[in-house]
Coordinates of C-alpha atoms in Angstrom, one line a residue:
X1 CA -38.1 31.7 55.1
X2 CA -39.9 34.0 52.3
X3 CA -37.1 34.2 49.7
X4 CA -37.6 36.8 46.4
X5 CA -35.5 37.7 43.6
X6 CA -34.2 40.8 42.2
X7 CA -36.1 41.9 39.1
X8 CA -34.7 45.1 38.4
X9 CA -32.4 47.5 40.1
X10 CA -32.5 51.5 39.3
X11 CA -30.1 53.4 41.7
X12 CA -31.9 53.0 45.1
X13 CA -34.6 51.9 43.7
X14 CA -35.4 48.0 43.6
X15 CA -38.1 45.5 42.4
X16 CA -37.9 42.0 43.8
X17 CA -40.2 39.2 42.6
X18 CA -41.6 36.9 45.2
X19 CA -42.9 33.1 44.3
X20 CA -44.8 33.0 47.8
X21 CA -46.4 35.4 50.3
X22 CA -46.1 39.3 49.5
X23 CA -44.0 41.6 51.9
X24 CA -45.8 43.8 53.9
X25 CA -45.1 47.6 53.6
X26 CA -41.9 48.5 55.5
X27 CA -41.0 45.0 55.4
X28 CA -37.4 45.0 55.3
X29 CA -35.4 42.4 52.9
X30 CA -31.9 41.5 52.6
X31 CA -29.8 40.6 50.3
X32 CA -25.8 40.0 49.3
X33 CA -23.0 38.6 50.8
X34 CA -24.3 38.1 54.8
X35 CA -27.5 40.0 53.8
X36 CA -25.6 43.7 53.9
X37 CA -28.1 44.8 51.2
X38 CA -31.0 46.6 53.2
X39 CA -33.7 47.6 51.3
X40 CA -37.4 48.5 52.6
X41 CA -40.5 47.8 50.8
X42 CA -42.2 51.0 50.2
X43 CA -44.8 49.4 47.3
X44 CA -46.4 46.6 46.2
X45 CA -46.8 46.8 42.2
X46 CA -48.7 43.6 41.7
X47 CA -49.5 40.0 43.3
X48 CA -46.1 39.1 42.4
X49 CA -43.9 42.4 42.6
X50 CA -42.9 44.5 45.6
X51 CA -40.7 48.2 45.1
X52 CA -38.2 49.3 47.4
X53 CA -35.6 51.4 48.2
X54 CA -32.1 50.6 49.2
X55 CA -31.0 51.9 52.9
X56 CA -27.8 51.0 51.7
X57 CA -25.3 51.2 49.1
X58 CA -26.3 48.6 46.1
X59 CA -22.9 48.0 44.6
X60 CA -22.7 44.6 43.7
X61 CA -26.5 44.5 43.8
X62 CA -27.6 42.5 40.5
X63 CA -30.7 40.8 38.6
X64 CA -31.8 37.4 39.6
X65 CA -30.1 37.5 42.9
X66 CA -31.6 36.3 45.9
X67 CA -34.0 38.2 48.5
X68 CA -34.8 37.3 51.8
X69 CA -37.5 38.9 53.9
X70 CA -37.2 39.3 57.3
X71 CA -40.6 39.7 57.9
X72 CA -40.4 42.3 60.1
X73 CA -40.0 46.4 59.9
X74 CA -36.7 48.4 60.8
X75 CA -35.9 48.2 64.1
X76 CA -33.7 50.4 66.6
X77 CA -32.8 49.5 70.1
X78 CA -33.5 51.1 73.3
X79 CA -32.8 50.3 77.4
X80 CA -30.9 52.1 79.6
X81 CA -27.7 50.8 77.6
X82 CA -28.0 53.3 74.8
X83 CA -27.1 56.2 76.7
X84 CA -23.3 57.5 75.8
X85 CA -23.5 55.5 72.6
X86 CA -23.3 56.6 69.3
X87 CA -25.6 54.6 66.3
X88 CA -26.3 54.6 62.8
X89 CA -30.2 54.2 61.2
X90 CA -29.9 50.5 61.7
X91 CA -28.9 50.8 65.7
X92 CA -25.1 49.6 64.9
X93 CA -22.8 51.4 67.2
X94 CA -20.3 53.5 65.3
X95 CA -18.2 54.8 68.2
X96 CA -15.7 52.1 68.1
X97 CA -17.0 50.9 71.5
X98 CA -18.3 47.8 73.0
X99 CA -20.8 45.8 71.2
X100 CA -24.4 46.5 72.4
X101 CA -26.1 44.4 75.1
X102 CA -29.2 44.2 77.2
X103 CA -31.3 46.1 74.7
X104 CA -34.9 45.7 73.3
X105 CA -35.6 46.4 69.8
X106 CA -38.4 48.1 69.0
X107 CA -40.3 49.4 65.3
X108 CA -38.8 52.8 64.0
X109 CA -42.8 53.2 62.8
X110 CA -45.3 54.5 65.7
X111 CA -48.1 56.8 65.7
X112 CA -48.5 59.6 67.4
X113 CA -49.8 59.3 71.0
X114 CA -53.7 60.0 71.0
X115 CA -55.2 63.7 71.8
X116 CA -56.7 62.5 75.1
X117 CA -53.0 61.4 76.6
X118 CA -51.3 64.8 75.4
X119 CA -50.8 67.7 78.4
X120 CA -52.1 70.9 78.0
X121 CA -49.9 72.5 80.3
X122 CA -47.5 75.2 79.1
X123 CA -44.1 75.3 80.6
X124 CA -41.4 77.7 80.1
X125 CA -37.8 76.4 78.8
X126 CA -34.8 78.4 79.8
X127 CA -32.3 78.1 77.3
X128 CA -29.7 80.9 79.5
X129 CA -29.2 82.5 75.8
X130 CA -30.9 86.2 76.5
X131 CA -32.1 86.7 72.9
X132 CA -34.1 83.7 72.9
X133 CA -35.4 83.5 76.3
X134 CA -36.6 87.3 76.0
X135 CA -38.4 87.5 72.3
X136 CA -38.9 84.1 71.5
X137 CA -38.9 81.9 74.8
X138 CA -39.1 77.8 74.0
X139 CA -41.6 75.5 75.5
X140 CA -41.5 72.8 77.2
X141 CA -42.6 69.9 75.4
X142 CA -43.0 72.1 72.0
X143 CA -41.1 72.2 69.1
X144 CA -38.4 75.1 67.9
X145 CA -37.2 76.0 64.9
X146 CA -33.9 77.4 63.9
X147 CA -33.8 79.0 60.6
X148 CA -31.3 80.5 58.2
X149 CA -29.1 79.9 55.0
X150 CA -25.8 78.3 54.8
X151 CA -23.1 80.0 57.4
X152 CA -25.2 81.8 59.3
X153 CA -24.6 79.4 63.0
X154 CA -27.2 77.7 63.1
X155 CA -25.3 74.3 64.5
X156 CA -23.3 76.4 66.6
X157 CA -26.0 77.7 68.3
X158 CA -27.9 74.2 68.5
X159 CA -24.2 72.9 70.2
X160 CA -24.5 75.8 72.8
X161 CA -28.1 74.8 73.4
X162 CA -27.1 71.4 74.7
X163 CA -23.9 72.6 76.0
X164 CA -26.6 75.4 78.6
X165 CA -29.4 72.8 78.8
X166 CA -27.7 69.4 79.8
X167 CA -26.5 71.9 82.7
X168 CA -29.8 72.0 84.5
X169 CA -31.7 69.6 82.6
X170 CA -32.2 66.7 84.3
X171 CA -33.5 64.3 81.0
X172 CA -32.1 62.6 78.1
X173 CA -30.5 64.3 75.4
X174 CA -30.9 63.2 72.1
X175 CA -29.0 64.4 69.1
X176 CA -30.2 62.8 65.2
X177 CA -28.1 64.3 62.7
X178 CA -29.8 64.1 59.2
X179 CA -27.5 64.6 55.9
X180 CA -24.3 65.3 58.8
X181 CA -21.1 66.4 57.6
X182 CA -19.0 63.5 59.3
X183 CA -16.6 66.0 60.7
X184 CA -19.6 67.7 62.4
X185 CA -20.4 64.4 64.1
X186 CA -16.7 63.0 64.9
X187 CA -16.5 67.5 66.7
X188 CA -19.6 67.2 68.6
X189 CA -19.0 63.5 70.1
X190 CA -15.8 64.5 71.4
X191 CA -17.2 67.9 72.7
X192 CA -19.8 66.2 75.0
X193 CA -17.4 63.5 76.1
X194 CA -14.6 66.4 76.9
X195 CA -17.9 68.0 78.8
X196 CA -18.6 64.9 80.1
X197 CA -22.3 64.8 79.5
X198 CA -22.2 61.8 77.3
X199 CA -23.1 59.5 79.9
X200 CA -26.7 61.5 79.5
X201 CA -27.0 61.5 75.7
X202 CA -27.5 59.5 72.7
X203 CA -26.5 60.2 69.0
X204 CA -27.7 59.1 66.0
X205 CA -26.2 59.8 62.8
X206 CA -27.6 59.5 58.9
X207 CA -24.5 60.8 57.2
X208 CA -24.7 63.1 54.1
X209 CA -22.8 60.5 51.8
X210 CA -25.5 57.7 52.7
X211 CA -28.7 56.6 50.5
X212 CA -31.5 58.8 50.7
X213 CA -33.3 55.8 52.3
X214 CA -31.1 55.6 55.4
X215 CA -31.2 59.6 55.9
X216 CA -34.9 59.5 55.5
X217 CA -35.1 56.8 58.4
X218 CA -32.8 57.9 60.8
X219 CA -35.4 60.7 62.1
X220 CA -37.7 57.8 62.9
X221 CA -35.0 55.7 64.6
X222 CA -34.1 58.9 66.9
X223 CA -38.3 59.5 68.2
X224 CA -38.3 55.9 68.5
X225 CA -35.6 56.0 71.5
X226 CA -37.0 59.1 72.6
X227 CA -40.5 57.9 73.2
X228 CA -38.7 55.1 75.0
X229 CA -37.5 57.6 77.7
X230 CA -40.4 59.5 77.6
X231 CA -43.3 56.3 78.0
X232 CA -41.3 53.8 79.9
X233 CA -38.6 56.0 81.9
X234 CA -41.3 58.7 82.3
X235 CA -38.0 61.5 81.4
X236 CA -38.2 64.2 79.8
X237 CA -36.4 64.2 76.5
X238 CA -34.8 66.9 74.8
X239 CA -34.2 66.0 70.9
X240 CA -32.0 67.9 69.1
X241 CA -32.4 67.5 64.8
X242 CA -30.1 68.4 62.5
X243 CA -31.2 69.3 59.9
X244 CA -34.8 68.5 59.2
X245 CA -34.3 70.3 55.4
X246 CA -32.3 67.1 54.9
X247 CA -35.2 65.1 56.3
X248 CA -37.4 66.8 53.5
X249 CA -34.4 66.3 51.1
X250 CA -34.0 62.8 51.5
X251 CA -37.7 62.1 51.2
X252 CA -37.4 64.1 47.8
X253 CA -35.2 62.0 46.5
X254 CA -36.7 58.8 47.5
X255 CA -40.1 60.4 45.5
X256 CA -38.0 61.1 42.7
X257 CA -36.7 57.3 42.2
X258 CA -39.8 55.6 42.7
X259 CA -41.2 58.1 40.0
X260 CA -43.9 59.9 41.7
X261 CA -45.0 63.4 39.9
X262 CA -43.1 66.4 41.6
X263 CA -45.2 69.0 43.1
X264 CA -44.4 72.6 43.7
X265 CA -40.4 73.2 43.2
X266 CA -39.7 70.1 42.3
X267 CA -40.6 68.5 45.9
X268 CA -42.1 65.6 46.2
X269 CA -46.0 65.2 46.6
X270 CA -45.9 64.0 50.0
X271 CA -44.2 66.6 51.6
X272 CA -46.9 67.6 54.4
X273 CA -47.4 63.8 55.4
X274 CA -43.9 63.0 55.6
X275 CA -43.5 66.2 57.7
X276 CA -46.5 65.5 59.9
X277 CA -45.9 61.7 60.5
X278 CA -42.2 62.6 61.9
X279 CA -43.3 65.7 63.7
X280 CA -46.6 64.7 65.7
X281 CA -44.7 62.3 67.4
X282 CA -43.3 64.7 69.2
X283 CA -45.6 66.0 71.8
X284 CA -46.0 66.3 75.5
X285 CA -47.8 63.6 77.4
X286 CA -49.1 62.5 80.9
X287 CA -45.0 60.4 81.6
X288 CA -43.1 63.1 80.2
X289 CA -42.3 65.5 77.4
X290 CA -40.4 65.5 74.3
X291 CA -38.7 68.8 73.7
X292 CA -37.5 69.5 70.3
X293 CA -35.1 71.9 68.7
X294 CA -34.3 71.6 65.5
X295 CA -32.0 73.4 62.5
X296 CA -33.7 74.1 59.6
X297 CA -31.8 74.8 56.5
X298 CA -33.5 77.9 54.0
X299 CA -32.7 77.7 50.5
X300 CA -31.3 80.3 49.0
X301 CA -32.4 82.6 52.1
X302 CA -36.1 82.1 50.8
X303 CA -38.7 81.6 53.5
X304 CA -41.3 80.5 50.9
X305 CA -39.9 78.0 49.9
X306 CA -42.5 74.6 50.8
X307 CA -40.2 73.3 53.0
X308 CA -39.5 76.3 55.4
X309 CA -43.2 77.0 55.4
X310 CA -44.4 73.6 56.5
X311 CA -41.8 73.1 58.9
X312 CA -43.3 76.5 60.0
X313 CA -46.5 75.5 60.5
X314 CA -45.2 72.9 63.3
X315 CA -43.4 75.1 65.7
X316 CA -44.4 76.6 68.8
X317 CA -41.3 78.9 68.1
X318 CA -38.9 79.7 65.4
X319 CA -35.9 81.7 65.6
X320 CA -34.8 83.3 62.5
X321 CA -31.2 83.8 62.0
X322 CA -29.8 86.8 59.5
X323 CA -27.3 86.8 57.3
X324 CA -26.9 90.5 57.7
X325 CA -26.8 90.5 61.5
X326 CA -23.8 88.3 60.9
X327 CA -22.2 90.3 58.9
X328 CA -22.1 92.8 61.5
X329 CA -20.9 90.3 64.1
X330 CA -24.2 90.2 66.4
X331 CA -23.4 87.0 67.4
X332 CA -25.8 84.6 68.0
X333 CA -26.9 86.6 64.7
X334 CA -30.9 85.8 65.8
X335 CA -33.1 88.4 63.7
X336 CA -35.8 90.0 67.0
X337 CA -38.1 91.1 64.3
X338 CA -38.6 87.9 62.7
X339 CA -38.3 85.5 65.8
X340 CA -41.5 84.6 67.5
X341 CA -43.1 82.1 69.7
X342 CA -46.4 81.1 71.1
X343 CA -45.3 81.0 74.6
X344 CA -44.7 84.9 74.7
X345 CA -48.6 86.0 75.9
X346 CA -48.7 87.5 78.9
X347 CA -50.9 84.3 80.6
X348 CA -47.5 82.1 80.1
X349 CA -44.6 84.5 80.5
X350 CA -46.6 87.0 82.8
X351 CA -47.5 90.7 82.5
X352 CA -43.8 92.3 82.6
X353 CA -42.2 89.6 80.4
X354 CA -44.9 90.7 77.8
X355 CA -44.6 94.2 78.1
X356 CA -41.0 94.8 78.2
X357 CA -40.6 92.0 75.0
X358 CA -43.6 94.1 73.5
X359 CA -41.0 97.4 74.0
X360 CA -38.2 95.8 72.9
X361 CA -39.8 95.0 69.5
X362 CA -41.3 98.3 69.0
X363 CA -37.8 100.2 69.3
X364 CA -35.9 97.7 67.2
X365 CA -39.1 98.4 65.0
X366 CA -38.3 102.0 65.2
X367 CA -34.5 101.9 64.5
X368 CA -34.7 99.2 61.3
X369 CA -37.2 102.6 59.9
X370 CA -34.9 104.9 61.0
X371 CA -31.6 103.4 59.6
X372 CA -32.9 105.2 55.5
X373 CA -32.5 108.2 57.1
X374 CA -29.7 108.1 59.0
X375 CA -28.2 106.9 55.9
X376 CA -28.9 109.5 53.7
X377 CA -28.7 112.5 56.1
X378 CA -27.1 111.6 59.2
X379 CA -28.0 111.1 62.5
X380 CA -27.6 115.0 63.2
X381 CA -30.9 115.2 61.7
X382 CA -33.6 113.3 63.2
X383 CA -35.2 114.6 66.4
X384 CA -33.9 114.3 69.7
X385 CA -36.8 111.2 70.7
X386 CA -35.8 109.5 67.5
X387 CA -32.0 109.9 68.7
X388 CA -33.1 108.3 72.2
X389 CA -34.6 105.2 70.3
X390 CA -32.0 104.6 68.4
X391 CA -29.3 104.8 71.3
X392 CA -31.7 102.4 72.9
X393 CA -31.8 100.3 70.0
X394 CA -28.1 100.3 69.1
X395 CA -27.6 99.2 73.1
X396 CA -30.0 96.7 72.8
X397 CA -28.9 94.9 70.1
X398 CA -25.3 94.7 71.4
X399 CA -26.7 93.4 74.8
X400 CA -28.4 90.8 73.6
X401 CA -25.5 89.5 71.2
X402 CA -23.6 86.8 73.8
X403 CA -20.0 84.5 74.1
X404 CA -20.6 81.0 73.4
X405 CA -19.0 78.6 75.5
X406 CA -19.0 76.4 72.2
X407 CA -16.8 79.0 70.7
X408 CA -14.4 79.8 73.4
X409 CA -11.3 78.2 71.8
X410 CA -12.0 80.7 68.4
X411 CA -13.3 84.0 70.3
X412 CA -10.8 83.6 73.4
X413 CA -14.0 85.0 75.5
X414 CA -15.2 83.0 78.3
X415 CA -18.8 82.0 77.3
X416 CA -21.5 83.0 79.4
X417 CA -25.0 81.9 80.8
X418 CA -27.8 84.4 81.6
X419 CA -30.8 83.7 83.6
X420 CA -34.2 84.7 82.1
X421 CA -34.2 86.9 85.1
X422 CA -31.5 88.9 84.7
X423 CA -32.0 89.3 80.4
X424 CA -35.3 91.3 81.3
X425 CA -33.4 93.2 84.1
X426 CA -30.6 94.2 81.8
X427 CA -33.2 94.9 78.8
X428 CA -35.6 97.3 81.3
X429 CA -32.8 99.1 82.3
X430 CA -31.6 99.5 78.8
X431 CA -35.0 100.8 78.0
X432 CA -35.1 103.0 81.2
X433 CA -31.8 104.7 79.5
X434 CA -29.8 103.8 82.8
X435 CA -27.1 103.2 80.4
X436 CA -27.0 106.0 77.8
X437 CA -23.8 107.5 79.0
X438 CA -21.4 103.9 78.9
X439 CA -20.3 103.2 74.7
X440 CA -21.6 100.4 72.8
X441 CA -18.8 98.5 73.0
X442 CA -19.5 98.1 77.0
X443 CA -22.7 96.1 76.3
X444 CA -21.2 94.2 73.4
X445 CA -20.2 90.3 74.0
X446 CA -21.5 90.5 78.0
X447 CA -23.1 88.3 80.0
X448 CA -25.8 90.5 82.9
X449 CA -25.7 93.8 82.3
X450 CA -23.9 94.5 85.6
X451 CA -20.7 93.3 83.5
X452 CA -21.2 96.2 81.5
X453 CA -20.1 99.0 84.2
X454 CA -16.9 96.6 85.1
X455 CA -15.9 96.5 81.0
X456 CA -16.4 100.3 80.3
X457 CA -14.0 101.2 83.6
X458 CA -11.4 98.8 82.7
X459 CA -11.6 100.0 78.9
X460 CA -11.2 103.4 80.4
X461 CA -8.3 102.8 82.9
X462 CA -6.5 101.1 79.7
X463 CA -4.1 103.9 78.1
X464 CA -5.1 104.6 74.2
X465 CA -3.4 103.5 71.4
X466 CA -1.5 106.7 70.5
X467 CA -0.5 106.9 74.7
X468 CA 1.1 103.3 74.3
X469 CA 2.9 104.4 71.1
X470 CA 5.1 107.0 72.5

């Protein structure tokens, strides 16, 4: 057994001194009471000295006591006997369940599969949420982003995702939260089990009071379980992150302890490596595909910031959720103007899809001009085309806000799923003005458009306020 000692210890951060052979990078070594000291060798300073960082807490960490090396990298399982289970970034099951058996253990540290074994296919993925599926539809075996600030639903709508998906999606789930509230966790295990789609999904959870090093490796554990199903189950995956801002977070903060110069912001130099060696490994192959959709969190609203903009540059689409469409209870609050994916060219979603999305834009375009105007002299004043836009536009919007069935139990309205099918129906004949004379409020919170006739007669045969009074 290679056996160290500690040399120094500065938060996470630890040097150990070996007498004998030098760990290898990643190499993990334990240390304390039963080895529950974890720490992974991320340098080697000189012939003697290796640095790493702690994936656990180092109380009762001190100088001169002993390291052993395990001689191997961190490890997570996979087999068939994950599924249903619930793991932290070291594979321990944390759901109070049976102990783990009949599982292979396999290196958290891959990389990505080779150019000449990725598909080239492009494949549609229905979500049944109409906003996304119209203006910014998700591919199969691509990656999504969901952006916005604090508040704005961004794990809400991720939780309605798997909710729609598991439905008709035949794979693995996978959901890695990164820097998780543990209430957010304890919620969404016991929402799957009460759906009863655990038996189909597997959750992995680096929790926001860990070390950085154990949030910055649980992203690593999660691809390594979901290139198991992908390469040796030949499933397709679906892999759910959030947040990968904590991701970027985490890997700050273990840049900051092991004193490397900040770059731009105060992020660490690394960024776009870190990024890329997590994200590349999620592709589309010749066994199956890896579909990825993942929450990222935007400081202070600011999509400059380096870490929105090269999680950007990895998406095949991102949907950009707005604070103010929130505010106005457009629920799922996704912004159309600033949504976008690749997939929407009218080779992959067809000639109609394209045009009508292309429509759609251009009169949301029109209203968000518009809305100065109409604020400073009323709507009296523009001309009668410009009213018809923003009648459409106003009808649109409402349409394509949608009941969560993730949110029944605070909204009291049954949730819905729409077809891609039926989104574009209800959108064309939106356009078309077949629905010019119904209110607002008919289209608002609906699932087809069809539903919309049914809610303006019944909010018509209901007596009005003043009627009930007397």
């Amino acid at each position: 057994m290679n056996r160290g000692a500690v040399v120094a210890i500065r938060g996470s951060v630890v040097d150990v001194r070996f007498a004998g052979r030098l760990p290898a990078i990643y190499a993990l070594l334990r240390a304390g009471e039963g080895g529950r000291i974890v720490i992974e060798v991320l340098a080697q300073l000189d012939a003697r000295r290796v640095r790493g960082i702690a994936l656990t807490p180092t109380q009762g960490l001190a100088r001169g006591m002993a390291v052993e090396d395990t001689g191997g990298p961190l490890r997570a399982p996979v087999g068939k006997a994950v599924l249903s289970r619930m793991f932290n970034v070291f594979g321990d099951v944390i759901d109070k369940g049976e102990p783990l058996a009949g599982v292979e253990w396999r290196s958290v540290h891959h990389a990505p599969p080779p150019l000449a074994r990725r598909s080239t296919k492009s494949e549609i993925f229905e979500t049944g949420i109409k906003v996304i599926d119209v203006l910014a539809p998700l591919e199969r075996g691509g990656k999504a982003g969901l952006f916005g600030g604090a508040g704005v639903g961004k794990t809400v709508l991720l939780t309605e995702m798997i909710h729609n998906m598991i439905g008709h999606h035949d794979g693995v789930s996978i959901f890695c939260g990164i820097g998780e509230r543990c209430r957010e966790g304890e919620e969404l295990y016991r929402d799957m089990q009460s759906a009863g789609v655990l038996p189909s999904m597997v959750m992995l959870f680096g929790q926001m009071n860990e070390p950085p090093g154990s949030r910055f490796r649980v992203g690593h554990a999660a691809l390594t379980m979901a290139e198991y199903f992908r390469d040796d189950e030949h499933r397709d995956v679906l892999l759910l992150i959030d947040n990968i801002f904590r991701f970027i977070q985490a890997g700050s903060e273990v840049s900051g302890l092991l004193g490397r110069m900040p770059s731009r912001q105060g992020y660490q130099p690394t960024l776009g490596t870190e990024l890329s060696g997590l994200e590349e490994r999620i592709a589309n192959t010749d066994n199956g595909a890896i579909t990825s959709i993942q929450a990222v969190y935007v400081p202070a609203d600011d999509f400059t910031d380096p870490a929105a903009v090269h999680a950007f540059s990895h998406l095949s689409a991102s949907i950009t959720l707005s604070r103010k469409r929130a505010g106005e209870g457009l629920f799922p609050a996704v912004d159309p103007l600033q949504s976008g994916s690749k997939m929407a060219t009218p080779g992959i979603v067809g000639e109609r899809h394209y045009a009508l999305a292309q429509e759609i834009r251009r009169t949301l375009a029109q209203y968000s001009e518009l809305k100065d105007i109409i604020a400073m002299l009323g709507l009296e004043q523009l001309s009668p085309e410009d009213r018809k836009v923003v009648a459409r536009a106003r009808r649109l919007e409402r349409f394509l806000t949608q009941p969560f069935f993730t949110t029944e139990q605070f909204t009291g309205l049954k949730g819905k799923l729409v077809s891609r099918k039926d989104s574009l129906d209800g959108c064309e004949r939106i356009l078309r003005d077949e629905f010019q004379d119904y209110p607002e409020s008919a289209l608002y919170m609906i699932g087809a458009v069809d539903e919309a006739k049914a809610k303006a007669a019944t909010s018509k045969a209901a007596p009005a306020p003043a009627a009930q009074a007397r």
